[in-house]
GROMACS .gro file of C-alpha atoms in nm:
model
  441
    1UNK     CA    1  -2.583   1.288   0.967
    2UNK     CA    2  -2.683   1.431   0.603
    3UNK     CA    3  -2.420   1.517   0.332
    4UNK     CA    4  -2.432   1.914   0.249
    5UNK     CA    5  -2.463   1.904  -0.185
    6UNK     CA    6  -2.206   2.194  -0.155
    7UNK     CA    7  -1.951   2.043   0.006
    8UNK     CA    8  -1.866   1.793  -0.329
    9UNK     CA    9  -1.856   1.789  -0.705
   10UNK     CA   10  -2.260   1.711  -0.761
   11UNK     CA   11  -2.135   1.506  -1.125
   12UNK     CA   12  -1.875   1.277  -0.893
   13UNK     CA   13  -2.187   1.195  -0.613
   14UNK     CA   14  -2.397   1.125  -0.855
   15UNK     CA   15  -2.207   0.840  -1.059
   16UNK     CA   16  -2.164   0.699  -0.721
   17UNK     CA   17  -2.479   0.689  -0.625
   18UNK     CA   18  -2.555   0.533  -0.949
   19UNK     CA   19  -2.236   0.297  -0.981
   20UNK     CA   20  -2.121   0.227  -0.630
   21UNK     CA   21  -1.707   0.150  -0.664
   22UNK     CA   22  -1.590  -0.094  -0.607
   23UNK     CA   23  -1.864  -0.302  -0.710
   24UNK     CA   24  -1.945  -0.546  -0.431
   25UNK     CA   25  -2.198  -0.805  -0.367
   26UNK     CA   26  -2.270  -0.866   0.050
   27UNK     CA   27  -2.379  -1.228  -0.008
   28UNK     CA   28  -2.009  -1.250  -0.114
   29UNK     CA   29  -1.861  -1.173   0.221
   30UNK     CA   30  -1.952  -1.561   0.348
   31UNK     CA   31  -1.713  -1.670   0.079
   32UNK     CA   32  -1.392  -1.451   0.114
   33UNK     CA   33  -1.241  -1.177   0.294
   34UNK     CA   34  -1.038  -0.897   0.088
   35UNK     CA   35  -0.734  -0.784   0.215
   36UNK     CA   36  -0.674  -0.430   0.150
   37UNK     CA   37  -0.267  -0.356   0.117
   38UNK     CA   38  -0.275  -0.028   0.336
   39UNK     CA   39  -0.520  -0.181   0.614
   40UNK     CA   40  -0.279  -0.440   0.761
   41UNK     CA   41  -0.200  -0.434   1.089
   42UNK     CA   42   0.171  -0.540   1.083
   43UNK     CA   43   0.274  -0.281   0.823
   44UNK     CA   44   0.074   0.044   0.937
   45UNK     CA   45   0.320  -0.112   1.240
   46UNK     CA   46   0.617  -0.107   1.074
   47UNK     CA   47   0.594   0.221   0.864
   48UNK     CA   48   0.364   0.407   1.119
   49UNK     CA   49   0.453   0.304   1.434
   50UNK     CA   50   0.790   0.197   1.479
   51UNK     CA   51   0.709  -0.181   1.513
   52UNK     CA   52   0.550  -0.017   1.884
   53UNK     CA   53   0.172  -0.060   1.824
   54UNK     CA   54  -0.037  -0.299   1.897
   55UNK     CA   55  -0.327  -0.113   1.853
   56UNK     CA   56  -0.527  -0.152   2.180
   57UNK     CA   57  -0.601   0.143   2.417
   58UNK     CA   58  -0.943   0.264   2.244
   59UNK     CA   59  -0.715   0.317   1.919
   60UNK     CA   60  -0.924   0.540   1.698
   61UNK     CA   61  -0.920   0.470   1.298
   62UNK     CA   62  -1.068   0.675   0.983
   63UNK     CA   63  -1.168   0.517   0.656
   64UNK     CA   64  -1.246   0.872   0.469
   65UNK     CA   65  -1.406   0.817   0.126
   66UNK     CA   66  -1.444   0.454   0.197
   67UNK     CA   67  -1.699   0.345  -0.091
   68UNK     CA   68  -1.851   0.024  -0.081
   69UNK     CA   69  -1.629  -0.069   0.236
   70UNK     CA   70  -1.341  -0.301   0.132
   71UNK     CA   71  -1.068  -0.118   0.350
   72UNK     CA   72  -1.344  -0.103   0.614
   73UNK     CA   73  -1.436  -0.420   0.612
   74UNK     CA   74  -1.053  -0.562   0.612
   75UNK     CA   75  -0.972  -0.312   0.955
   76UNK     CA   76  -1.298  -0.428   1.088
   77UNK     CA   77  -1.232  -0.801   1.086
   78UNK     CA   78  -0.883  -0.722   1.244
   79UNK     CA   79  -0.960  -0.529   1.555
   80UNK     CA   80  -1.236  -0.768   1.618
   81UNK     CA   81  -1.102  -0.863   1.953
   82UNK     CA   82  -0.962  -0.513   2.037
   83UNK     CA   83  -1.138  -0.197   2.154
   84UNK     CA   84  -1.093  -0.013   1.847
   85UNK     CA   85  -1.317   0.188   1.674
   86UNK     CA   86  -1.355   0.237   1.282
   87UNK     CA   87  -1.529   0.538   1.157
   88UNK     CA   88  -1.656   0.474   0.767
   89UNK     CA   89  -1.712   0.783   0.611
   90UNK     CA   90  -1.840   0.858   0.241
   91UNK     CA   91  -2.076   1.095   0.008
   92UNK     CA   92  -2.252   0.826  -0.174
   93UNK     CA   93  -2.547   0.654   0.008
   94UNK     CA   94  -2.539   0.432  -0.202
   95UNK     CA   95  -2.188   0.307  -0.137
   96UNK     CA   96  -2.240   0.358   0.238
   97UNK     CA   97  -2.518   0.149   0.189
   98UNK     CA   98  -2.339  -0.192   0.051
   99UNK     CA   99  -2.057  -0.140   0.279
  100UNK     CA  100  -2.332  -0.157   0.543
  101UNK     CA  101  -2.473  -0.463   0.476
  102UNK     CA  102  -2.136  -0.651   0.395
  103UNK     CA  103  -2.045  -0.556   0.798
  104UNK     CA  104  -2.415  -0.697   0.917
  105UNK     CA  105  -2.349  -1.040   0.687
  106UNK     CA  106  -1.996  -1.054   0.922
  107UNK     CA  107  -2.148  -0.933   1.220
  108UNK     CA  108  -1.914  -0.661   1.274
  109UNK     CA  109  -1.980  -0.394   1.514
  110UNK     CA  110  -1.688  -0.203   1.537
  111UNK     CA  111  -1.744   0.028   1.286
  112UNK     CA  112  -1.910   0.399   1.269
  113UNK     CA  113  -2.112   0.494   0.983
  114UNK     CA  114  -2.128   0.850   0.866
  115UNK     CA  115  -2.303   0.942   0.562
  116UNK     CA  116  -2.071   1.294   0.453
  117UNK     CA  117  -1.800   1.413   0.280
  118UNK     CA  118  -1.442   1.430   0.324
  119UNK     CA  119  -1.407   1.777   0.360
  120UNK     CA  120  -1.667   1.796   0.630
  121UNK     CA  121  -1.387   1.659   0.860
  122UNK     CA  122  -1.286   1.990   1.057
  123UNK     CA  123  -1.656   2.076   1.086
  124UNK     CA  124  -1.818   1.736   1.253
  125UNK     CA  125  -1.620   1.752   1.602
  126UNK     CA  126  -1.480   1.403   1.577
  127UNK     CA  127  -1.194   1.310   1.822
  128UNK     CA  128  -0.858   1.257   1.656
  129UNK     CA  129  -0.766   0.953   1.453
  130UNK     CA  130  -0.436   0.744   1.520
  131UNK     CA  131  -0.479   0.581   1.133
  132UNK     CA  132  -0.663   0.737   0.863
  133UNK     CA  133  -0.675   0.527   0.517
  134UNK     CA  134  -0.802   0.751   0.214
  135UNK     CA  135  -0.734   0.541  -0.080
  136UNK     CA  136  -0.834   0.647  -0.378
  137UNK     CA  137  -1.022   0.955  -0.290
  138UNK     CA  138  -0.817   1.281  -0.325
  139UNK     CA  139  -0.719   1.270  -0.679
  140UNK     CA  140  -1.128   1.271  -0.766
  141UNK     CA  141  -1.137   1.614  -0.590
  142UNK     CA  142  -1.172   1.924  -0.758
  143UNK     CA  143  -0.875   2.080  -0.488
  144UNK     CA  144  -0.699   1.775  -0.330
  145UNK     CA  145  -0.469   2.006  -0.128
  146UNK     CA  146  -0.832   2.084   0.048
  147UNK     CA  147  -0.878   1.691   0.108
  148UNK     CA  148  -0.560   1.638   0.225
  149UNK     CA  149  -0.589   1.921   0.508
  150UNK     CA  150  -0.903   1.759   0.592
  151UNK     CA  151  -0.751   1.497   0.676
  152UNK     CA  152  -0.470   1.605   0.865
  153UNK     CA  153  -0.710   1.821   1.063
  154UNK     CA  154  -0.801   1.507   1.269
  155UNK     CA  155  -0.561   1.311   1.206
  156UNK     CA  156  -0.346   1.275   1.590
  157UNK     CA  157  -0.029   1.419   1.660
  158UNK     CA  158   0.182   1.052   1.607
  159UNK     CA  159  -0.101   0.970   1.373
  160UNK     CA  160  -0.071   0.760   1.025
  161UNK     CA  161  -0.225   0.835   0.701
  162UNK     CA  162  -0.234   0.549   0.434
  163UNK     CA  163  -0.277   0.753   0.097
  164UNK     CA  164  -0.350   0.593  -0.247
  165UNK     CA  165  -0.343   0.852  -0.558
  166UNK     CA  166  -0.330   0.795  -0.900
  167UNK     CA  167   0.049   0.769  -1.080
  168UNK     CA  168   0.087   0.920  -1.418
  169UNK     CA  169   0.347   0.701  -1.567
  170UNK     CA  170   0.153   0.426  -1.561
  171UNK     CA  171  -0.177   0.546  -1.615
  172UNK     CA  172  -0.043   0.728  -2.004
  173UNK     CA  173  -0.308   0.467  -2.233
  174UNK     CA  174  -0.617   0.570  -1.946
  175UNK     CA  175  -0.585   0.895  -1.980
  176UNK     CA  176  -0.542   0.908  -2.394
  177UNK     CA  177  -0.868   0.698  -2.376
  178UNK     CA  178  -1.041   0.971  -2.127
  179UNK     CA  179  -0.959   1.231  -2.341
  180UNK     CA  180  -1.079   1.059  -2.652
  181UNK     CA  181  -1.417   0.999  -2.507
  182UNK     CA  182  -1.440   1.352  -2.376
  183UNK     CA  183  -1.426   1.497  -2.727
  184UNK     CA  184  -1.683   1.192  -2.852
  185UNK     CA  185  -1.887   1.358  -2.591
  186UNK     CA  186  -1.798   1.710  -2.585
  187UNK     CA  187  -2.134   1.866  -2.628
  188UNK     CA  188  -2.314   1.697  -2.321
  189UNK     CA  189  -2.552   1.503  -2.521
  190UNK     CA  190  -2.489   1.157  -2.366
  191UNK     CA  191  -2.598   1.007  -2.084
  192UNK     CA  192  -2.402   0.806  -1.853
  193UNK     CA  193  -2.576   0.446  -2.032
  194UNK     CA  194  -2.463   0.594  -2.358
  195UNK     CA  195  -2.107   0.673  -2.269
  196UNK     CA  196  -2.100   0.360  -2.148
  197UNK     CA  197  -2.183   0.211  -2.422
  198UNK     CA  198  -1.932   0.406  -2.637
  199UNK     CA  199  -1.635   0.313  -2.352
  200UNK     CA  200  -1.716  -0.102  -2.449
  201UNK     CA  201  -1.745  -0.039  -2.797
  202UNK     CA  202  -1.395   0.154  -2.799
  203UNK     CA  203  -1.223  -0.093  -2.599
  204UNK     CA  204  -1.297  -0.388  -2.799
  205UNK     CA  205  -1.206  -0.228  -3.095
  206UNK     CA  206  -0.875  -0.083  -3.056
  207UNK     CA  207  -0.580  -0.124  -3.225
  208UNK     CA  208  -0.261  -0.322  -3.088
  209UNK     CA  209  -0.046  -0.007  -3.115
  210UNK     CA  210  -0.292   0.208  -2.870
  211UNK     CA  211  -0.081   0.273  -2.569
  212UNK     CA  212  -0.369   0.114  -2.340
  213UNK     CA  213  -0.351  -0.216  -2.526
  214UNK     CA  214  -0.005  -0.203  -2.508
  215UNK     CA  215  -0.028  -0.156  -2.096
  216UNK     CA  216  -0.328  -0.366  -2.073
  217UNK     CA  217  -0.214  -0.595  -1.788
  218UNK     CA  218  -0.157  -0.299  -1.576
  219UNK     CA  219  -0.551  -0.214  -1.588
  220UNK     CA  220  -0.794  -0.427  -1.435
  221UNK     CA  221  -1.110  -0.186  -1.363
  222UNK     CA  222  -1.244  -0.213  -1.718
  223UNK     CA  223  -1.311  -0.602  -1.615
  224UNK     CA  224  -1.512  -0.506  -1.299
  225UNK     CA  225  -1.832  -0.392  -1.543
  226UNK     CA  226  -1.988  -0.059  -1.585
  227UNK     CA  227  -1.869   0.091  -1.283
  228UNK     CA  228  -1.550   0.010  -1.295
  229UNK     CA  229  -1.532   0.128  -1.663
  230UNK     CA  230  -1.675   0.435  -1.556
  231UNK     CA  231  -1.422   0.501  -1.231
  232UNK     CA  232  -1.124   0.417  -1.491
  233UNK     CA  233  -1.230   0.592  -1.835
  234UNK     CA  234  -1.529   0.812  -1.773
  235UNK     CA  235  -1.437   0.955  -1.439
  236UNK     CA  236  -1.553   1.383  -1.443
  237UNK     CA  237  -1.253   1.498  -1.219
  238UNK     CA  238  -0.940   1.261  -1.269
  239UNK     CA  239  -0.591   1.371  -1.180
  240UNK     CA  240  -0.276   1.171  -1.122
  241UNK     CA  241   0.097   1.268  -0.966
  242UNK     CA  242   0.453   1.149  -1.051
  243UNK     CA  243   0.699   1.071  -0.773
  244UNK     CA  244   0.842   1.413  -0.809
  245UNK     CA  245   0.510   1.618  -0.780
  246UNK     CA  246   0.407   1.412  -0.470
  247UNK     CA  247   0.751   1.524  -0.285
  248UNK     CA  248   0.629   1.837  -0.339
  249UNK     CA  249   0.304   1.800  -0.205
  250UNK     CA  250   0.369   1.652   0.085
  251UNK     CA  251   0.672   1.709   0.206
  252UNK     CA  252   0.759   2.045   0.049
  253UNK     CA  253   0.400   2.188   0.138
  254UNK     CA  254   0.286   1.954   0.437
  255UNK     CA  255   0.602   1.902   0.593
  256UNK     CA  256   0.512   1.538   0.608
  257UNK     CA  257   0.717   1.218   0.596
  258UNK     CA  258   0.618   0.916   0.387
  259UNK     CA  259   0.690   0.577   0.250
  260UNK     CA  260   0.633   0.411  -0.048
  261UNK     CA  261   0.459   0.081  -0.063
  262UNK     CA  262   0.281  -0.005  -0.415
  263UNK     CA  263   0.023  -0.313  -0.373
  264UNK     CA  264   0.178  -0.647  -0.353
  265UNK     CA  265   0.531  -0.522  -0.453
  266UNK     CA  266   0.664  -0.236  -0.173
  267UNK     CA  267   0.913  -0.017  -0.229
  268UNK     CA  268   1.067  -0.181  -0.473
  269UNK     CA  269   0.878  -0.017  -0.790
  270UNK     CA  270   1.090   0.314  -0.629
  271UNK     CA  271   1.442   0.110  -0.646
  272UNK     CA  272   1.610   0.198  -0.942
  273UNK     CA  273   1.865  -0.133  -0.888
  274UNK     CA  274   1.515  -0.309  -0.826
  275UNK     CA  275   1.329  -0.196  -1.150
  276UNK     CA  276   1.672  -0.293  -1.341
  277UNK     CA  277   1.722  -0.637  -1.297
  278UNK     CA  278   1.984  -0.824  -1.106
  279UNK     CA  279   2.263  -0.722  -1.337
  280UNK     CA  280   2.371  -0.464  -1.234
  281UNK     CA  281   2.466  -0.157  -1.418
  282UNK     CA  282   2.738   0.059  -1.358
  283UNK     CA  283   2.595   0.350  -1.375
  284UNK     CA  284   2.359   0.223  -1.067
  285UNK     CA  285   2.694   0.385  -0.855
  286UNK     CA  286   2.587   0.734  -0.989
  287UNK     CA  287   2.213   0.670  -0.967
  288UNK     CA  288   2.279   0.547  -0.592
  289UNK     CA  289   2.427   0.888  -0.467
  290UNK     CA  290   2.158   1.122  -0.599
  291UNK     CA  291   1.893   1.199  -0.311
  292UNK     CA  292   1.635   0.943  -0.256
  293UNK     CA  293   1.404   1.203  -0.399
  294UNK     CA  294   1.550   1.182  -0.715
  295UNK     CA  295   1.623   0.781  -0.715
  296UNK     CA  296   1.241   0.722  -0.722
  297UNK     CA  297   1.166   0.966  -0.948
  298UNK     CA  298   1.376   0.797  -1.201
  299UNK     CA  299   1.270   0.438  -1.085
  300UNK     CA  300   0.899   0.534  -1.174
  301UNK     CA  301   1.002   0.691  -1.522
  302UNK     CA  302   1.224   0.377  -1.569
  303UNK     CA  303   0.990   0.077  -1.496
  304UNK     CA  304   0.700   0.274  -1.620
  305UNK     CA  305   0.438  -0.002  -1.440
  306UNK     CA  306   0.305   0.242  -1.135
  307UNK     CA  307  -0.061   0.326  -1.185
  308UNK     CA  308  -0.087   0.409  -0.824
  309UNK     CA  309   0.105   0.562  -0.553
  310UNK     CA  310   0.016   0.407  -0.227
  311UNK     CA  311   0.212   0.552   0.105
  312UNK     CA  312   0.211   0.573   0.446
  313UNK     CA  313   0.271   0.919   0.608
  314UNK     CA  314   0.305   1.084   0.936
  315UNK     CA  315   0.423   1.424   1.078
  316UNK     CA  316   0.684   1.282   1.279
  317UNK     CA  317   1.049   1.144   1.122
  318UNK     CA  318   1.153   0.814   1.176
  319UNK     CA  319   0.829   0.659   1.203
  320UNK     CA  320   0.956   0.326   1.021
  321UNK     CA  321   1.060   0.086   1.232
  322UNK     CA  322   1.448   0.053   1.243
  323UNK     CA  323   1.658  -0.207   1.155
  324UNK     CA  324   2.008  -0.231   1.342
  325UNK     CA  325   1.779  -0.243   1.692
  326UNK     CA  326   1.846  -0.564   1.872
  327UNK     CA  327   1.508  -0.537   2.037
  328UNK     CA  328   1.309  -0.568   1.693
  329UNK     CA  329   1.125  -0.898   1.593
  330UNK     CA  330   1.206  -0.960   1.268
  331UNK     CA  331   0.850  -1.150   1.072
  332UNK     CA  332   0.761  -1.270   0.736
  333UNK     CA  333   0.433  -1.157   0.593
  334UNK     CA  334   0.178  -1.180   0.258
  335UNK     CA  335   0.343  -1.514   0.235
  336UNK     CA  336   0.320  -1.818   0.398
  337UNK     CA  337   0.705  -1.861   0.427
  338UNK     CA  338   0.915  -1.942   0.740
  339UNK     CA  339   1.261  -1.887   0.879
  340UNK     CA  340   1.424  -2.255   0.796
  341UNK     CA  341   1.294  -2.247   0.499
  342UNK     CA  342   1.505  -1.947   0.347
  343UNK     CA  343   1.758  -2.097   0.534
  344UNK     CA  344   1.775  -2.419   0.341
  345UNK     CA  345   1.700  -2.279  -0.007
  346UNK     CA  346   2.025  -2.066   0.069
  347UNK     CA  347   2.227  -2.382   0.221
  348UNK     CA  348   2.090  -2.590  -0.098
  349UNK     CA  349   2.219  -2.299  -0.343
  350UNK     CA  350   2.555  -2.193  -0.300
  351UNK     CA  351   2.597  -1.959  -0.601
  352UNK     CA  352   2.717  -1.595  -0.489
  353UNK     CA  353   2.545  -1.336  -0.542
  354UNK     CA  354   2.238  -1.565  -0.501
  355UNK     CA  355   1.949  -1.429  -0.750
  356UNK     CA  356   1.599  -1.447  -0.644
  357UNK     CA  357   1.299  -1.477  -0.850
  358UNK     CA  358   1.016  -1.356  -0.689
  359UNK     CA  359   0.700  -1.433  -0.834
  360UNK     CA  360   0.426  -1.276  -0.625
  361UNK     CA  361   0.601  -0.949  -0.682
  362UNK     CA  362   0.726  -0.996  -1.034
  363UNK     CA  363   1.116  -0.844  -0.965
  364UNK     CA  364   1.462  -1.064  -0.961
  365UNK     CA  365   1.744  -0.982  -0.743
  366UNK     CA  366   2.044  -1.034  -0.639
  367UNK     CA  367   2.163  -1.081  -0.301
  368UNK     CA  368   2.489  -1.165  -0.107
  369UNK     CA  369   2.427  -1.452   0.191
  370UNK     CA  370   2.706  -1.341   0.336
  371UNK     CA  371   2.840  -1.570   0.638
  372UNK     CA  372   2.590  -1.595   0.847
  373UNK     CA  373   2.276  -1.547   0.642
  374UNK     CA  374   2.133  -1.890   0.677
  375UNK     CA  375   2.194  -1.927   1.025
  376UNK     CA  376   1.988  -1.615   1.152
  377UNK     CA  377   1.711  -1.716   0.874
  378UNK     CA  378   1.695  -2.064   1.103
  379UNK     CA  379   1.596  -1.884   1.375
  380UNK     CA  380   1.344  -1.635   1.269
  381UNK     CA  381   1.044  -1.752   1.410
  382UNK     CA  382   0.817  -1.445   1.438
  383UNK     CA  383   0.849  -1.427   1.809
  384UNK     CA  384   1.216  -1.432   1.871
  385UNK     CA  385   1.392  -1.117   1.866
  386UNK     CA  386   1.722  -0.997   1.655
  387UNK     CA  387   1.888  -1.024   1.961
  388UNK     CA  388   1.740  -1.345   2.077
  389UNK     CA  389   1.793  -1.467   1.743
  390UNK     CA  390   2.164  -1.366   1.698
  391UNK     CA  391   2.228  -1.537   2.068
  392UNK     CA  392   2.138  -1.874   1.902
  393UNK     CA  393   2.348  -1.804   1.574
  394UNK     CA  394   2.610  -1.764   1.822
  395UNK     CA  395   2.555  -2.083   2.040
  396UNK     CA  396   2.574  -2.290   1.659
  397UNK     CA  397   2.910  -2.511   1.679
  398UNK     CA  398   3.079  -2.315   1.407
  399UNK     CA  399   3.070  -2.010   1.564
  400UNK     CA  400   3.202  -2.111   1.937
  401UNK     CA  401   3.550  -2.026   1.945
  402UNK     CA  402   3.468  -1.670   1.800
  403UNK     CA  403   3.135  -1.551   1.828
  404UNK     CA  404   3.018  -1.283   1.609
  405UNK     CA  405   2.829  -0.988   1.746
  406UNK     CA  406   2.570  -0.813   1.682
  407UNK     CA  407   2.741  -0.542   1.452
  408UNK     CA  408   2.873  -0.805   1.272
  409UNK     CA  409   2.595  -1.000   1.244
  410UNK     CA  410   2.346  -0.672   1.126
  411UNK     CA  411   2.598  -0.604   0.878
  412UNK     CA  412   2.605  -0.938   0.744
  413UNK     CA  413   2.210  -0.952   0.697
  414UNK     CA  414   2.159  -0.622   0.617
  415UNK     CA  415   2.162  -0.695   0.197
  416UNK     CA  416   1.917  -0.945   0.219
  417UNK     CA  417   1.689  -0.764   0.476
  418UNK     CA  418   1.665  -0.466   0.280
  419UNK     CA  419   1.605  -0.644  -0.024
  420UNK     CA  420   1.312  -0.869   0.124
  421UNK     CA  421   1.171  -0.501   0.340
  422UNK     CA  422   1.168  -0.315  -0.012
  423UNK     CA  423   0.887  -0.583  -0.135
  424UNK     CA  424   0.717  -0.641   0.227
  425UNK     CA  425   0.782  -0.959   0.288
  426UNK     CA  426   1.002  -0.900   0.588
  427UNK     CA  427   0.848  -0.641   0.872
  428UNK     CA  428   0.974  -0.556   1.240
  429UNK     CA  429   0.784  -0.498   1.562
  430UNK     CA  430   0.901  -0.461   1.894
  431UNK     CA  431   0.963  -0.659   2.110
  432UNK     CA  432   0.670  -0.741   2.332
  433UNK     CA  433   0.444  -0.547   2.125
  434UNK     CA  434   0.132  -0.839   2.001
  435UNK     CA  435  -0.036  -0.770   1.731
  436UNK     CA  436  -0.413  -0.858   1.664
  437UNK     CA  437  -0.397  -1.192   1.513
  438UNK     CA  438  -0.449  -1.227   1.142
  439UNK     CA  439  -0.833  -1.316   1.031
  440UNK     CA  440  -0.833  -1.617   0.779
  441UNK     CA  441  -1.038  -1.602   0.461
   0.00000   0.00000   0.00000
């Protein structure tokens, strides 16, 4: 299939047919596998799906405005062994192209290629999709509400969508910077090697007061050479949305129901107790009974380091799988931590509240272990079920002569689960739901 010039903004094809983002080299693919947050399996589960997929039964996924293939690539290499089938979809040929040849260096032929745009989608008869994953696409449209319904045109009734925008808190320095260059190149005279050439220049001279400096760990795409200096400071048709505008968009407009998850970290960037610190304020009382709309709104303003939003979304409510069900496997994941292990960390500290330094996610917290913490940490597994796992806490000697049960022993966890859920290191899935395994690399 050919791309129709009319149905993008010409300026936004053509720097990606000249800088294909992210920049990517095949030969690379023999040496390491990226992992793309919103692709994996076990939490497109858990805040899709229930914890009830397991993503067999011809299930049908969308990469729309997939670039040089990372998220592609990732899905791919998971549904190896399944009937699935990926459909890789972008505007730039180029792109299209790399993404290409990084499946043919893994040998993966799972995967659709269609050379189009986005908002082709209700016009090129394609079957609904049970996961579409448009990161970083929408926000480089000229109407994103026109993506968007794109998307949700095939997108299946009990379908997921895995959205990435940009997030204006975090993202105040990039857009001084854009708007500085803009005027440097107001009346059209440079070309893109010239602009370039201004963005490095500009960047290695400014001061330490410039509000980029100042945020300069947050920004990485500056490091990735000249296309990623060009996606992050150059871009034609860059827009971003706070917590409160998205809530508007989606579920005031769309009717649709989401859930945060911001790479590597989760919710937690949304948790106003989170963003704080493990003191805890008082006024985190008053904060807590405001709407949940409002909570996140003021965690984003608050912690100020969001330079994306990243969420899951579907039409139907309670598609996050639900804690409190006995028939729920509880699982660690991102980090190669086990069960026991929590549970003698906790038996070797015995301060209360316990405070956890996390480093992979940068946040402390507090948590309560409550009475029976440890003991249902021993028995997570990954395969053993609340319920299974609460029948063993029960069976320990101190707990004979008056077993707790399950209420009790929910309750009990509940602080620590929710803690370890808001930064994704603890998912569910149902019980005798298997998931594709894991790909190494």
């Amino acid at each position: 299939m050919t791309l129709s010039d009319s149905s993008h903004l010409p300026q936004v094809r053509a720097q990606y047919e000249a800088l294909p983002y992210p920049p990517r080299n095949p030969a690379d693919e023999g040496k390491r596998l990226i992992r793309t947050w919103l692709d994996s399996l076990p939490m497109i589960n858990h805040h899709g799906f229930a914890g009830s997929q397991s993503f067999g039964d011809g299930f049908r996924v969308l990469v729309a405005g997939g670039g040089t293939g990372d998220g592609t690539i990732f899905l791919a290499e998971q549904l190896r062994a399944t009937d699935a089938q990926i459909v890789h979809l972008d505007f730039s040929e180029a792109s299209l192209s790399v993404a290409q040849q990084r499946a043919r260096q893994r040998g993966l032929t799972n995967i659709q290629w269609l050379h189009r745009s986005l908002l082709d989608l209700p016009s090129l008869g394609l079957a609904p999709f049970d996961y579409i994953n448009c990161s970083g696409v929408l926000h480089h449209l000229s109407d994103p509400d026109a993506g968007l319904r794109a998307l949700l045109s095939v997108l299946s009734t009990d379908g997921v969508l895995g959205l990435m925008v940009y997030a204006r808190i975090g993202r105040t320095g990039v857009y001084q910077l854009q708007q500085a260059l803009r005027m440097m190149h107001a009346d059209g005279a440079s070309d893109v090697a010239a602009q370039l050439a201004h963005a490095r220049e500009l960047l290695a001279h400014l001061p330490r007061g410039n509000w980029f400096m100042r945020a300069q760990e947050l920004h990485h795409d500056h490091k990735m050479g000249d296309a990623g200096i060009y996606d992050l400071l150059l871009h034609s048709t860059d827009r971003a949305y706070s917590v409160d505008e998205l809530y508007d968009w989606l579920v005031d407009l769309h009717g649709l129901h989401f859930s945060f998850t911001d790479v590597g970290r989760g919710a937690a960037p949304y948790d106003c107790a989170m963003v704080l610190g493990p003191r805890k304020p008082a006024l985190l009382s008053e904060i807590a009974a405001r709407p949940l709309r409002e909570q996140q709104a003021m965690a984003e303003l608050l912690g100020g380091t969001l330079i994306t939003h990243s969420l899951f979304a579907t039409r139907k409510p309670d598609a996050v799988a639900r804690y409190g069900d006995a028939q729920m496997v509880p699982f660690f994941a991102h980090e190669p931590i086990s069960g026991p292990e929590l549970s003698a960390m906790i038996h070797r500290n015995t301060a209360q509240p316990l405070v956890m330094d996390h480093a992979h996610s940068g946040f402390s917290f507090q948590v309560d272990t409550g009475r029976y913490v440890k003991f249902v940490f021993k028995f997570i597994d990954g395969q053993r079920s609340f319920g299974e796992v609460f029948d063993l806490v029960r069976r320990e000697d101190k707990f004979r002569k008056a077993p707790p049960d399950d209420a009790a022993l929910f309750e009990d966890f509940e602080p620590i689960y929710r803690k370890l859920s808001l930064i994704e290191r603890i998912l569910l899935r149902r019980r005798g739901v298997r998931l594709p395994e894991m790909p190494a690399g």
